[in-house]
Amino acid sequence: MLIIMGANTHENANLQVMNMLEQAGITGYPVNSGKRRLICLGQNLPEQLHENLLELSTVEKIMPIKTPYKLASREYRPQNSRVVVGNRVSVGDGNFVVMAGPCTIESEEQLFSTAAAVKKAGAHILRGGAFKPRTSPYSFQGMGIEGLRLLRQAGNHFDLPVITEVMETAYVEDVAFYSDIIQIGARNMQNFPLLREVGRTGKAVMLKRGPSATLEEWLMAAEYVMATGNEQVILCERGIKSFDPATRNCLDLGGVVAVQEKTHLPIIIDPSHATGKRSLVPPLALAAAAAGTAGIMLECHPKPEVALCDGPQSLTFDQLYRLLQTVRQVVQALNIEEAAEFEELKVGA
Amino acid sequence: MLIIMGANTHENANLQVMNMLEQAGITGYPVNSGKRRLICLGQNLPEQLHENLLELSTVEKIMPIKTPYKLASREYRPQNSRVVVGNRVSVGDGNFVVMAGPCTIESEEQLFSTAAAVKKAGAHILRGGAFKPRTSPYSFQGMGIEGLRLLRQAGNHFDLPVITEVMETAYVEDVAFYSDIIQIGARNMQNFPLLREVGRTGKAVMLKRGPSATLEEWLMAAEYVMATGNEQVILCERGIKSFDPATRNCLDLGGVVAVQEKTHLPIIIDPSHATGKRSLVPPLALAAAAAGTAGIMLECHPKPEVALCDGPQSLTFDQLYRLLQTVRQVVQALNIEEAAEFEELKVGA
Amino acid sequence: MLIIMGANTHENANLQVMNMLEQAGITGYPVNSGKRRLICLGQNLPEQLHENLLELSTVEKIMPIKTPYKLASREYRPQNSRVVVGNRVSVGDGNFVVMAGPCTIESEEQLFSTAAAVKKAGAHILRGGAFKPRTSPYSFQGMGIEGLRLLRQAGNHFDLPVITEVMETAYVEDVAFYSDIIQIGARNMQNFPLLREVGRTGKAVMLKRGPSATLEEWLMAAEYVMATGNEQVILCERGIKSFDPATRNCLDLGGVVAVQEKTHLPIIIDPSHATGKRSLVPPLALAAAAAGTAGIMLECHPKPEVALCDGPQSLTFDQLYRLLQTVRQVVQALNIEEAAEFEELKVGA
Amino acid sequence: MLIIMGANTHENANLQVMNMLEQAGITGYPVNSGKRRLICLGQNLPEQLHENLLELSTVEKIMPIKTPYKLASREYRPQNSRVVVGNRVSVGDGNFVVMAGPCTIESEEQLFSTAAAVKKAGAHILRGGAFKPRTSPYSFQGMGIEGLRLLRQAGNHFDLPVITEVMETAYVEDVAFYSDIIQIGARNMQNFPLLREVGRTGKAVMLKRGPSATLEEWLMAAEYVMATGNEQVILCERGIKSFDPATRNCLDLGGVVAVQEKTHLPIIIDPSHATGKRSLVPPLALAAAAAGTAGIMLECHPKPEVALCDGPQSLTFDQLYRLLQTVRQVVQALNIEEAAEFEELKVGA
């Protein structure tokens, strides 16, 4: 249930509603999204209280949202959301956005040569890992703050907004300072204190789906970010676990299409992590474009064979360039046919 | 390991090799594909026997195939296979083939009106179930032989080859008589006696992947068909089981792309069964086209809301028509870009 | 919905009810269990027809069973079922039954020495495969009819009822002739024609759970057998597929305990196939006993290291002997504590 | 690879080895376990360097451990580990340890009455959640520090060591202060910064397996804790995700038995979270005892029907009391039979 306060209401109006809820033994969770004040409830309202609240001049309306996620639901916001990144790239408004870059930032030279290739190929956002969640404590864990600085410099130099992952609350401020989108990795999808902390920065957040998270759990994680008042959330599917060890992960494109009916948030596909294998990335990137998703995230490297992390799934610069050419051709083909009927859908809220 | 006999060798040559193997305690499995004789081995040959066999004038070569599937492997046949259906439709040679029709044949009227819509939409093959594997013994089990007859008539009337499922050896002869492609359903993927029986008909066989079959188990099932000498095998992915009850199945497009690197057999996608929901079919059908698969299989119905089986996943005729228009646009877009580099790959063996 | 006819009603009474259903456009599925006549419905009855049927003197009662499985449900039969095998062993009445023997019958010597060890260890039923469902067409497929004959002889010689698998309808009659329990393997759990055929033999049937079958799908498969009037069904859990390639299968003991609340059929555990590894069999066999299941099925071999199939999971005779000693100790410990409270539950229907 | 330094070597000895590694471009990870110094390597040593290191008087030996987890492996430590908790309870030395208590600490009264029941039933350790990882941001998140204080008081009052979960690094110090075992929840199994932080406290750590973590990923997570020099790690299996929505999780008892062959760390079973249903807890608790695991963790509540969290899986006090009686009977039965052969195994390292 969502209580929507009128535009420009004072904080005192919120307190009044919170008091009325508390007297009824109901916990309300106030959300101040900047644009307006909301109060989220994990349960239904008794009929009388419902009426009393509606009679307040400060309460605009009460939405009986059935799904456990409220702010992330299409019930709350029927039209697609648009997340504006670095003041110049829109995710979710019908463009097909490409994020690309190295898995891990290894050196200035590696990062800048990759950023140049990313720019030349026509990608829109530069990715690069400075803090790496590694399965083994005995593997390279990333360049840290120094990596963040390099990423920012490369982004500025090639006029590309940048995205990078944060793994712990202690570094959220740094990552927010140096990047345009803060990435939450798949392993941290249900790291609730971290979700809250990145939400509070007000920066755009890209939330990767956990490898065995249900679609509902994924949206509930997004709700943790949104409950801080930060609505700039992008979702990212990177493959789920299956019973078949022959493939690294199973890209759940059907799940993405299904969950898009439930949420207004834009969804990005990461075929690099989904497959773990270079030759499988292009067909799945094209599939993501044809399925109407909001974009893709790709890994590339000047010399994949010597990459410190995930080399086998990194594209060469030439492969990236050619893939994005074909991607654009597919996107254009869809637009010809579907422009009319999808028009309305593609305009952001 | 595969022993390839020379072209036009007499059966006696086979017997000689079989005897030599038997004396060494090795079981050989002779395959007569019509084109040539082969002997498949589940194990390696001792060095001396290997040499002795090669010295026979009737033995052309011995291929040390590493995968447990031999005839289905790219090691055996590097180029894509082409399965010709009903003397007029080629599956696997670079065309994007569309099979469409009702889940279940319910009546002459239902089938013929659907076949007309399938033809008009530009699909190439007509599907329809006469024998239905139902989870409950108390559900409609199909029209049986009468359904087969109707399917053949509809196919003839609209000049469309037809495909239908067989569930037991007792009906293999009938299904082979009335159809152009025999379908093995997902639940029967490892029904080995049935696989052998459909193989022996010499008809084209479409083998659906079991909902929890690994890619290797899938190819091993195809091998059972091919070991009868029947190389006319098409694979079909229809979604695998995942941990998320929110979607019916999980379309494993990444698995398809991965297994295509291992096998020369053409692979068809079934987004209707993969999703179980009409609105999710188009984006996944388009994704299948963009990913470079051999085709799709779609369910449609004149009135999905009253279908006896799987109505919620059946497209209306209008949706089918519009979807195939967009599919052709995507296929064309890919061809513009990739014609040159994929040329060689697309020519059948 | 189940219509229960009165004891000793004539077939004509059934026909009358079937006619009334047909006139209402409802398909009834008559079941003659020997003890009494039933008519199963996949849907609900209109109120008026429901009343009219109840007014018939031949109709005893109408049970509104909510689950899609009717005869297999506890709604239909609240108390545990008991399946009597070979006129001397009861499965499901509170004893802990042990089935043991070789995966595959390889020779008279191998089988008889194993049967002797099985008897000595105190197991109750002899198992042995004559028809083997092998993933590869190039693997040993079993001794066939000759294996069935040997199994019967060994059973007779050591006074042990025998169980063996059938894979196709063509051999159902033979397997029913030579064995006391007909096993349906995991890959054939949804081979519906085969389920019907083994049901019709009237012999006890052991139905293995498919490696990715839900609990409901498993009971629906049992329902196919029971819908033939054969109520002698035993279920067998042999491990399900999981995302972890480190273990062959995942023994779903929690699923067994959960499904036992839904069904009155006895459930056997197969730790040999669940683990695929000898050293893991004893702890899981003991766990099965402690969890209160109806019994276990174990593989053993005189020389596991040279077994033609599944050697790594076969116990030695000595291991079998010692394991069953401990199993009995655990069963006895449970009985001391739980005898009183479980007494009622353990008495068969 | 593990480099084991001699007992009582000075830190300078470590530095010498680290220098030699660095000059060879190899990263060493020094571990000071209190007892002795180790240096872990994620890769192999060149032959010459291997010899040179062995010649140092300060290096005792170099162990070529093949698994990616080093300190958690049985290669490193063949005998079972023993974790001593609160100076009086040993986990992993052959006793079957029972942890019990409420899912969530709700009030002093609720906690103390539960602790009394836990003590009376004969359990060894008191559990209770103060910080709760909830799927929804709109659910009760726990009493926090106040809950920790109550837990400590209840533990002291009833002479029970206590265990509670920590979710973020900011509270690690508090949780370490108030509890005897720090629990890492399933969702945080790969929260690597948190693992390091709890490791550094030197307190016993119980690491729950993630719901889709492979056995290897689980041990790698334990390795993160152990790499801080803290060897007091207990593993806890709480069910994994499966394809069947009929059960909440699938208790992977086979995986526990399999992983125990790879690791010396003690493993506890949590049947409450694995099943999510009260009636299924006792059979799985007994199965855990029979399978030879190190113990169980159970949830109980004075009035499960009004519990703030996970009521449906909480045992009543009476159920807890009777279950533990039966558990002891099973454990005793196993000891009679297996005492002799397992004697050696059960003595901690």
PDB file of C-alpha atoms in Angstrom, chain A residues 209 211-215 240-244 246-247 250-255 257-258 261 277 279-280 283-284 286-287 290-291 322 325-326 329-330 333-334 336-338 341, chain B residues 209 211-215 240-244 246-247 250-255 257-258 261 277 279-280 283-284 286-287 290-291 322 325-326 329-330 333-334 336-338 341:
ATOM      1  CA  ARG A 209      20.353  -9.961 -10.541  1.00  0.00           C
ATOM      2  CA  PRO A 211      22.589 -15.870  -9.916  1.00  0.00           C
ATOM      3  CA  SER A 212      19.686 -17.598  -8.204  1.00  0.00           C
ATOM      4  CA  ALA A 213      17.430 -14.683  -7.379  1.00  0.00           C
ATOM      5  CA  THR A 214      13.806 -14.984  -8.383  1.00  0.00           C
ATOM      6  CA  LEU A 215      12.348 -12.126 -10.342  1.00  0.00           C
ATOM      7  CA  ILE A 240      21.266 -17.503 -13.612  1.00  0.00           C
ATOM      8  CA  LYS A 241      22.449 -20.870 -12.358  1.00  0.00           C
ATOM      9  CA  SER A 242      21.168 -23.964 -14.115  1.00  0.00           C
ATOM     10  CA  PHE A 243      21.730 -27.696 -13.797  1.00  0.00           C
ATOM     11  CA  ASP A 244      24.020 -27.813 -16.807  1.00  0.00           C
ATOM     12  CA  ALA A 246      28.380 -27.009 -19.837  1.00  0.00           C
ATOM     13  CA  THR A 247      27.528 -23.313 -19.738  1.00  0.00           C
ATOM     14  CA  CYS A 250      21.950 -19.381 -18.260  1.00  0.00           C
ATOM     15  CA  LEU A 251      20.870 -16.016 -19.665  1.00  0.00           C
ATOM     16  CA  ASP A 252      17.249 -15.702 -18.604  1.00  0.00           C
ATOM     17  CA  LEU A 253      15.960 -13.541 -21.437  1.00  0.00           C
ATOM     18  CA  GLY A 254      12.457 -14.911 -20.910  1.00  0.00           C
ATOM     19  CA  GLY A 255      12.616 -13.802 -17.292  1.00  0.00           C
ATOM     20  CA  VAL A 257      10.698 -10.057 -20.763  1.00  0.00           C
ATOM     21  CA  ALA A 258       8.365 -11.374 -18.064  1.00  0.00           C
ATOM     22  CA  GLU A 261       5.657  -6.504 -17.540  1.00  0.00           C
ATOM     23  CA  LYS A 277      32.803 -17.265 -23.535  1.00  0.00           C
ATOM     24  CA  SER A 279      32.114 -16.534 -29.176  1.00  0.00           C
ATOM     25  CA  LEU A 280      28.727 -16.723 -27.464  1.00  0.00           C
ATOM     26  CA  PRO A 283      24.437 -13.848 -30.721  1.00  0.00           C
ATOM     27  CA  LEU A 284      23.101 -13.121 -27.232  1.00  0.00           C
ATOM     28  CA  LEU A 286      21.765  -9.387 -30.775  1.00  0.00           C
ATOM     29  CA  ALA A 287      19.034 -11.412 -29.087  1.00  0.00           C
ATOM     30  CA  ALA A 290      15.719  -7.984 -30.728  1.00  0.00           C
ATOM     31  CA  ALA A 291      13.859  -8.775 -27.501  1.00  0.00           C
ATOM     32  CA  ARG A 322      31.561  -5.201 -35.709  1.00  0.00           C
ATOM     33  CA  GLN A 325      27.313  -2.329 -36.181  1.00  0.00           C
ATOM     34  CA  THR A 326      25.028  -5.379 -36.384  1.00  0.00           C
ATOM     35  CA  GLN A 329      21.034  -2.776 -37.804  1.00  0.00           C
ATOM     36  CA  VAL A 330      18.757  -5.026 -35.702  1.00  0.00           C
ATOM     37  CA  ALA A 333      14.845  -3.111 -38.261  1.00  0.00           C
ATOM     38  CA  LEU A 334      12.669  -3.366 -35.184  1.00  0.00           C
ATOM     39  CA  ILE A 336      10.726   0.253 -38.777  1.00  0.00           C
ATOM     40  CA  GLU A 337       8.165  -2.395 -37.965  1.00  0.00           C
ATOM     41  CA  GLU A 338       7.263  -1.586 -34.435  1.00  0.00           C
ATOM     42  CA  GLU A 341       2.711   0.271 -31.872  1.00  0.00           C
TER      43      GLU A 341
ATOM     44  CA  ARG B 209      15.154 -31.006 -25.330  1.00  0.00           C
ATOM     45  CA  PRO B 211      13.157 -29.749 -19.456  1.00  0.00           C
ATOM     46  CA  SER B 212      16.206 -30.696 -17.402  1.00  0.00           C
ATOM     47  CA  ALA B 213      18.404 -32.351 -20.001  1.00  0.00           C
ATOM     48  CA  THR B 214      21.969 -31.172 -20.222  1.00  0.00           C
ATOM     49  CA  LEU B 215      23.221 -30.182 -23.633  1.00  0.00           C
ATOM     50  CA  ILE B 240      14.345 -25.667 -19.156  1.00  0.00           C
ATOM     51  CA  LYS B 241      13.346 -25.812 -15.524  1.00  0.00           C
ATOM     52  CA  SER B 242      14.627 -23.109 -13.229  1.00  0.00           C
ATOM     53  CA  PHE B 243      14.246 -22.203  -9.569  1.00  0.00           C
ATOM     54  CA  ASP B 244      11.803 -19.403 -10.335  1.00  0.00           C
ATOM     55  CA  ALA B 246       7.262 -16.940 -11.852  1.00  0.00           C
ATOM     56  CA  THR B 247       7.998 -18.216 -15.350  1.00  0.00           C
ATOM     57  CA  CYS B 250      13.499 -20.693 -18.863  1.00  0.00           C
ATOM     58  CA  LEU B 251      14.374 -20.435 -22.562  1.00  0.00           C
ATOM     59  CA  ASP B 252      18.036 -21.407 -22.692  1.00  0.00           C
ATOM     60  CA  LEU B 253      19.091 -19.391 -25.719  1.00  0.00           C
ATOM     61  CA  GLY B 254      22.662 -19.314 -24.442  1.00  0.00           C
ATOM     62  CA  GLY B 255      22.663 -23.100 -24.300  1.00  0.00           C
ATOM     63  CA  VAL B 257      24.239 -20.974 -29.061  1.00  0.00           C
ATOM     64  CA  ALA B 258      26.763 -23.010 -27.060  1.00  0.00           C
ATOM     65  CA  GLU B 261      29.325 -24.982 -31.614  1.00  0.00           C
ATOM     66  CA  LYS B 277       2.297 -16.809 -22.021  1.00  0.00           C
ATOM     67  CA  SER B 279       2.650 -11.703 -24.584  1.00  0.00           C
ATOM     68  CA  LEU B 280       6.145 -13.138 -24.024  1.00  0.00           C
ATOM     69  CA  PRO B 283      10.146 -10.835 -28.003  1.00  0.00           C
ATOM     70  CA  LEU B 284      11.641 -14.324 -27.645  1.00  0.00           C
ATOM     71  CA  LEU B 286      12.638 -12.146 -32.380  1.00  0.00           C
ATOM     72  CA  ALA B 287      15.533 -12.980 -30.058  1.00  0.00           C
ATOM     73  CA  ALA B 290      18.623 -12.425 -33.995  1.00  0.00           C
ATOM     74  CA  ALA B 291      20.687 -15.139 -32.308  1.00  0.00           C
ATOM     75  CA  ARG B 322       2.461  -9.241 -37.446  1.00  0.00           C
ATOM     76  CA  GLN B 325       6.590  -9.580 -40.529  1.00  0.00           C
ATOM     77  CA  THR B 326       8.935  -8.288 -37.842  1.00  0.00           C
ATOM     78  CA  GLN B 329      12.772  -7.693 -40.952  1.00  0.00           C
ATOM     79  CA  VAL B 330      15.227  -8.815 -38.278  1.00  0.00           C
ATOM     80  CA  ALA B 333      18.917  -6.919 -41.112  1.00  0.00           C
ATOM     81  CA  LEU B 334      21.274  -9.644 -39.985  1.00  0.00           C
ATOM     82  CA  ILE B 336      22.917  -7.391 -44.681  1.00  0.00           C
ATOM     83  CA  GLU B 337      25.589  -7.244 -42.018  1.00  0.00           C
ATOM     84  CA  GLU B 338      26.667 -10.802 -41.711  1.00  0.00           C
ATOM     85  CA  GLU B 341      31.257 -13.671 -42.889  1.00  0.00           C
TER      86      GLU B 341
END
